[in-house]
Tab-separated table of C-alpha atoms in Angstrom:
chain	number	residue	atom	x	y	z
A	1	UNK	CA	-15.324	-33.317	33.210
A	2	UNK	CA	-17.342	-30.056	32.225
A	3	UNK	CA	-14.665	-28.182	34.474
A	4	UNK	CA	-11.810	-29.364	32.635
A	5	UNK	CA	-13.437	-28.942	28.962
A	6	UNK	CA	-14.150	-25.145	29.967
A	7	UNK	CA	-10.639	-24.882	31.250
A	8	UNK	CA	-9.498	-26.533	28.055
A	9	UNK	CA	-11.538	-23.802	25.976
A	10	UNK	CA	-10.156	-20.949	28.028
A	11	UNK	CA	-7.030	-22.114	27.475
A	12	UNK	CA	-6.892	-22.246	23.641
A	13	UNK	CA	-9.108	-18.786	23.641
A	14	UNK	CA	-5.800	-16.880	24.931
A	15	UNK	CA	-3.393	-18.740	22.781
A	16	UNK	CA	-5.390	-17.926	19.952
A	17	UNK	CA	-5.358	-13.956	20.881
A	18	UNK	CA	-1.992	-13.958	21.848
A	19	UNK	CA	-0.646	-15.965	19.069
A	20	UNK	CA	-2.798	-13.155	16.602
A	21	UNK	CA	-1.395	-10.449	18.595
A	22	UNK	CA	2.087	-11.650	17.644
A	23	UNK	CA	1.677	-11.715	14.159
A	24	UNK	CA	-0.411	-8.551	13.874
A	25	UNK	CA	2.489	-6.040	13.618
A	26	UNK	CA	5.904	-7.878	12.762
A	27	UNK	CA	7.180	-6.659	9.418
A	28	UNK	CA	4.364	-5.289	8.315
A	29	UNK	CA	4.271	-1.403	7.001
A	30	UNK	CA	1.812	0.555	6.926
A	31	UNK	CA	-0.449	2.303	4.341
A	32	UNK	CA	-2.156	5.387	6.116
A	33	UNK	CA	-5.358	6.418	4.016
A	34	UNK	CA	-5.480	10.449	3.823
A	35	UNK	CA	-8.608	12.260	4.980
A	36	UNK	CA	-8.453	14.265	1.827
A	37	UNK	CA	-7.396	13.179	-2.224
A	38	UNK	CA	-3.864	14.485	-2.641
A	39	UNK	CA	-3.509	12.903	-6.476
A	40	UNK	CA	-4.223	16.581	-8.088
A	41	UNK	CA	-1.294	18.212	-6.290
A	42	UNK	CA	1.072	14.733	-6.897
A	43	UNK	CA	-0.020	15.132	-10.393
A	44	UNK	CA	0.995	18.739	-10.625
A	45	UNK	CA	4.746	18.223	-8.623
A	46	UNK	CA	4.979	14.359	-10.593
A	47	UNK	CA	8.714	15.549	-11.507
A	48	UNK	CA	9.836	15.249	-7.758
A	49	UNK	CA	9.409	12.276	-7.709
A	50	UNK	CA	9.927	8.316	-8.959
A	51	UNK	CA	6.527	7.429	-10.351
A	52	UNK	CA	4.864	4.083	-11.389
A	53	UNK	CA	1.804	3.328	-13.166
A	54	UNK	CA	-0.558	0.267	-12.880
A	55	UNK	CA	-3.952	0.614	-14.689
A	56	UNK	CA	-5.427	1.825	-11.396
A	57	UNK	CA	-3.282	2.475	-9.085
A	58	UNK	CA	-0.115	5.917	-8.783
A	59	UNK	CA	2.857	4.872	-6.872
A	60	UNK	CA	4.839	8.279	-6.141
A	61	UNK	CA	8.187	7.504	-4.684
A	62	UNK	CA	10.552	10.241	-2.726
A	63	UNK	CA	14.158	10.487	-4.573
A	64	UNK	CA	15.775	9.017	-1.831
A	65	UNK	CA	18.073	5.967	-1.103
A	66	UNK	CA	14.596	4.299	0.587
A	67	UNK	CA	13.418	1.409	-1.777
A	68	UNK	CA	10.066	0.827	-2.474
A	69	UNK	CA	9.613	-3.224	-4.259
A	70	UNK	CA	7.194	-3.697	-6.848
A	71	UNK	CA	5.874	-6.597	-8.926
A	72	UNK	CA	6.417	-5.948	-12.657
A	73	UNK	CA	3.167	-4.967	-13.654
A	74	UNK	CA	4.149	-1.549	-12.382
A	75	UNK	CA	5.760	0.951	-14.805
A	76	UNK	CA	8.138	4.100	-14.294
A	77	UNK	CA	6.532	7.243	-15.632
A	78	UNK	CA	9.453	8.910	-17.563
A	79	UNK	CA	7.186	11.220	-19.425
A	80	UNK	CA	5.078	13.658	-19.358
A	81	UNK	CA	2.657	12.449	-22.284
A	82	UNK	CA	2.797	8.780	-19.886
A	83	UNK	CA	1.858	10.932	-17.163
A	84	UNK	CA	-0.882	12.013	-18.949
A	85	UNK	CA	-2.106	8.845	-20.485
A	86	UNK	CA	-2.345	7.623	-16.838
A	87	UNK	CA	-5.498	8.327	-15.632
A	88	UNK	CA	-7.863	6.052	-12.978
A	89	UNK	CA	-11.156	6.655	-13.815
A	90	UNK	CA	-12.883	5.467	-10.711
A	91	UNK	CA	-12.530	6.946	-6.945
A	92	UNK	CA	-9.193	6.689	-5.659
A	93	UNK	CA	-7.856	7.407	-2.183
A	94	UNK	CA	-4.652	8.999	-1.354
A	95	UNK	CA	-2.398	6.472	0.918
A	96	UNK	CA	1.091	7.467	2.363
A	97	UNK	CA	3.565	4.661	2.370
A	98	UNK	CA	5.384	4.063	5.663
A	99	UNK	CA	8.173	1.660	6.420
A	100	UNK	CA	10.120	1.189	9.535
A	101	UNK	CA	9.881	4.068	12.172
A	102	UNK	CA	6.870	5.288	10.499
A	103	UNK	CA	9.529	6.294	8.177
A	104	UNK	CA	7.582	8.094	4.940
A	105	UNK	CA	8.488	6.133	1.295
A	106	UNK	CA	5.636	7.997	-0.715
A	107	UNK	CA	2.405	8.043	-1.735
A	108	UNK	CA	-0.081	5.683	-3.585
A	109	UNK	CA	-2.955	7.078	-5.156
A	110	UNK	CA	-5.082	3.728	-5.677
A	111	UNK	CA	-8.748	2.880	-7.119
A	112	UNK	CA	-10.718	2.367	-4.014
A	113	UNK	CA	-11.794	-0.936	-4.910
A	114	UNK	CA	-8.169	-2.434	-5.091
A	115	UNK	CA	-6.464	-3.559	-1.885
A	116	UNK	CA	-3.123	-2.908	-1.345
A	117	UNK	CA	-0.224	-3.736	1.756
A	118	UNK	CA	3.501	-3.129	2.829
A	119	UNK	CA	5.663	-5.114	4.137
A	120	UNK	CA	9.176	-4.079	5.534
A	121	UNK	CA	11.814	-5.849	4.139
A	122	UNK	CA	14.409	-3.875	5.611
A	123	UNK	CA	15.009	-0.673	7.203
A	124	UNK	CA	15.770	1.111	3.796
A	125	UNK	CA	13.572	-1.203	2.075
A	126	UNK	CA	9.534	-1.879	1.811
A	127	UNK	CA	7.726	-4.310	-0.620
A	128	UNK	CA	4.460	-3.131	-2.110
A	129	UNK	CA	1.682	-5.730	-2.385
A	130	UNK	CA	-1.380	-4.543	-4.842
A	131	UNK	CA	-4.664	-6.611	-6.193
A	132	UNK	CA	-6.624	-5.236	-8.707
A	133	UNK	CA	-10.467	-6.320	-7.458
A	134	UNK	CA	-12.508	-6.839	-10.572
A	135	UNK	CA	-16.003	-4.900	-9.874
A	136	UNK	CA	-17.955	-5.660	-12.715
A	137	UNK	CA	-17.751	-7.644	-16.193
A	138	UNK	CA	-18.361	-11.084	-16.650
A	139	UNK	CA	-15.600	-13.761	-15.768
């Protein structure tokens, strides 16, 4: 009896890891954190790109035919005066956005708080994921 219950635990041990390993990777993108804050120099160049604005977070796009999806809470910058007005006034990181291939989409400049993943939708195509994580205030 003991054998068999510690054969039985094995057993679901190494589906459990393999069944994790499976869905670890799949569609998933990637968002690689820089070592360094690259949001001065995107700030400077912001007209080479596509950017979008949420409260605290700086989605810079390549002008490409890649696709990056966004919820619609996220707005285009078309200005420089919006470019201006959107400032994150906590500490950000500096992520690149990769898709398929470790194929480069841009670059989100984030509060460091928030939590943000990619998912690859297709392989021109990547779906942005973002939650705002309240850090203070009431409820």
């Amino acid at each position: 009896m003991q054998k068999s219950i510690k054969n039985y635990g094995c057993l679901v041990l190494v589906l459990i890891i393999f069944g994790l390993g499976g869905c670890a990777d799949g569609n998933r993108g990637k968002l690689k954190r820089l070592h360094y804050n690259k949001e001065n120099e995107l700030r400077q160049n912001w007209q080479d790109y596509t950017v979008y604005y949420r409260g605290s977070a700086l989605l810079y796009k390549f002008k490409d035919d890649r696709k990056i999806e966004l919820d619609r809470r996220w707005v285009q910058v078309t200005s420089a005066a919006m470019m201006a007005e959107s400032r994150i006034d906590e500490s950000t990181w500096t992520q690149e956005i990769r898709g398929q291939n470790a194929a480069l989409y841009g670059y989100l400049v984030q509060r460091a708080a928030d939590v943000a993943n990619v998912k690859i939708i297709d392989p021109k195509t990547v779906k942005l994921y973002y939650q705002y994580i309240r850090t203070s205030g009431g409820p």
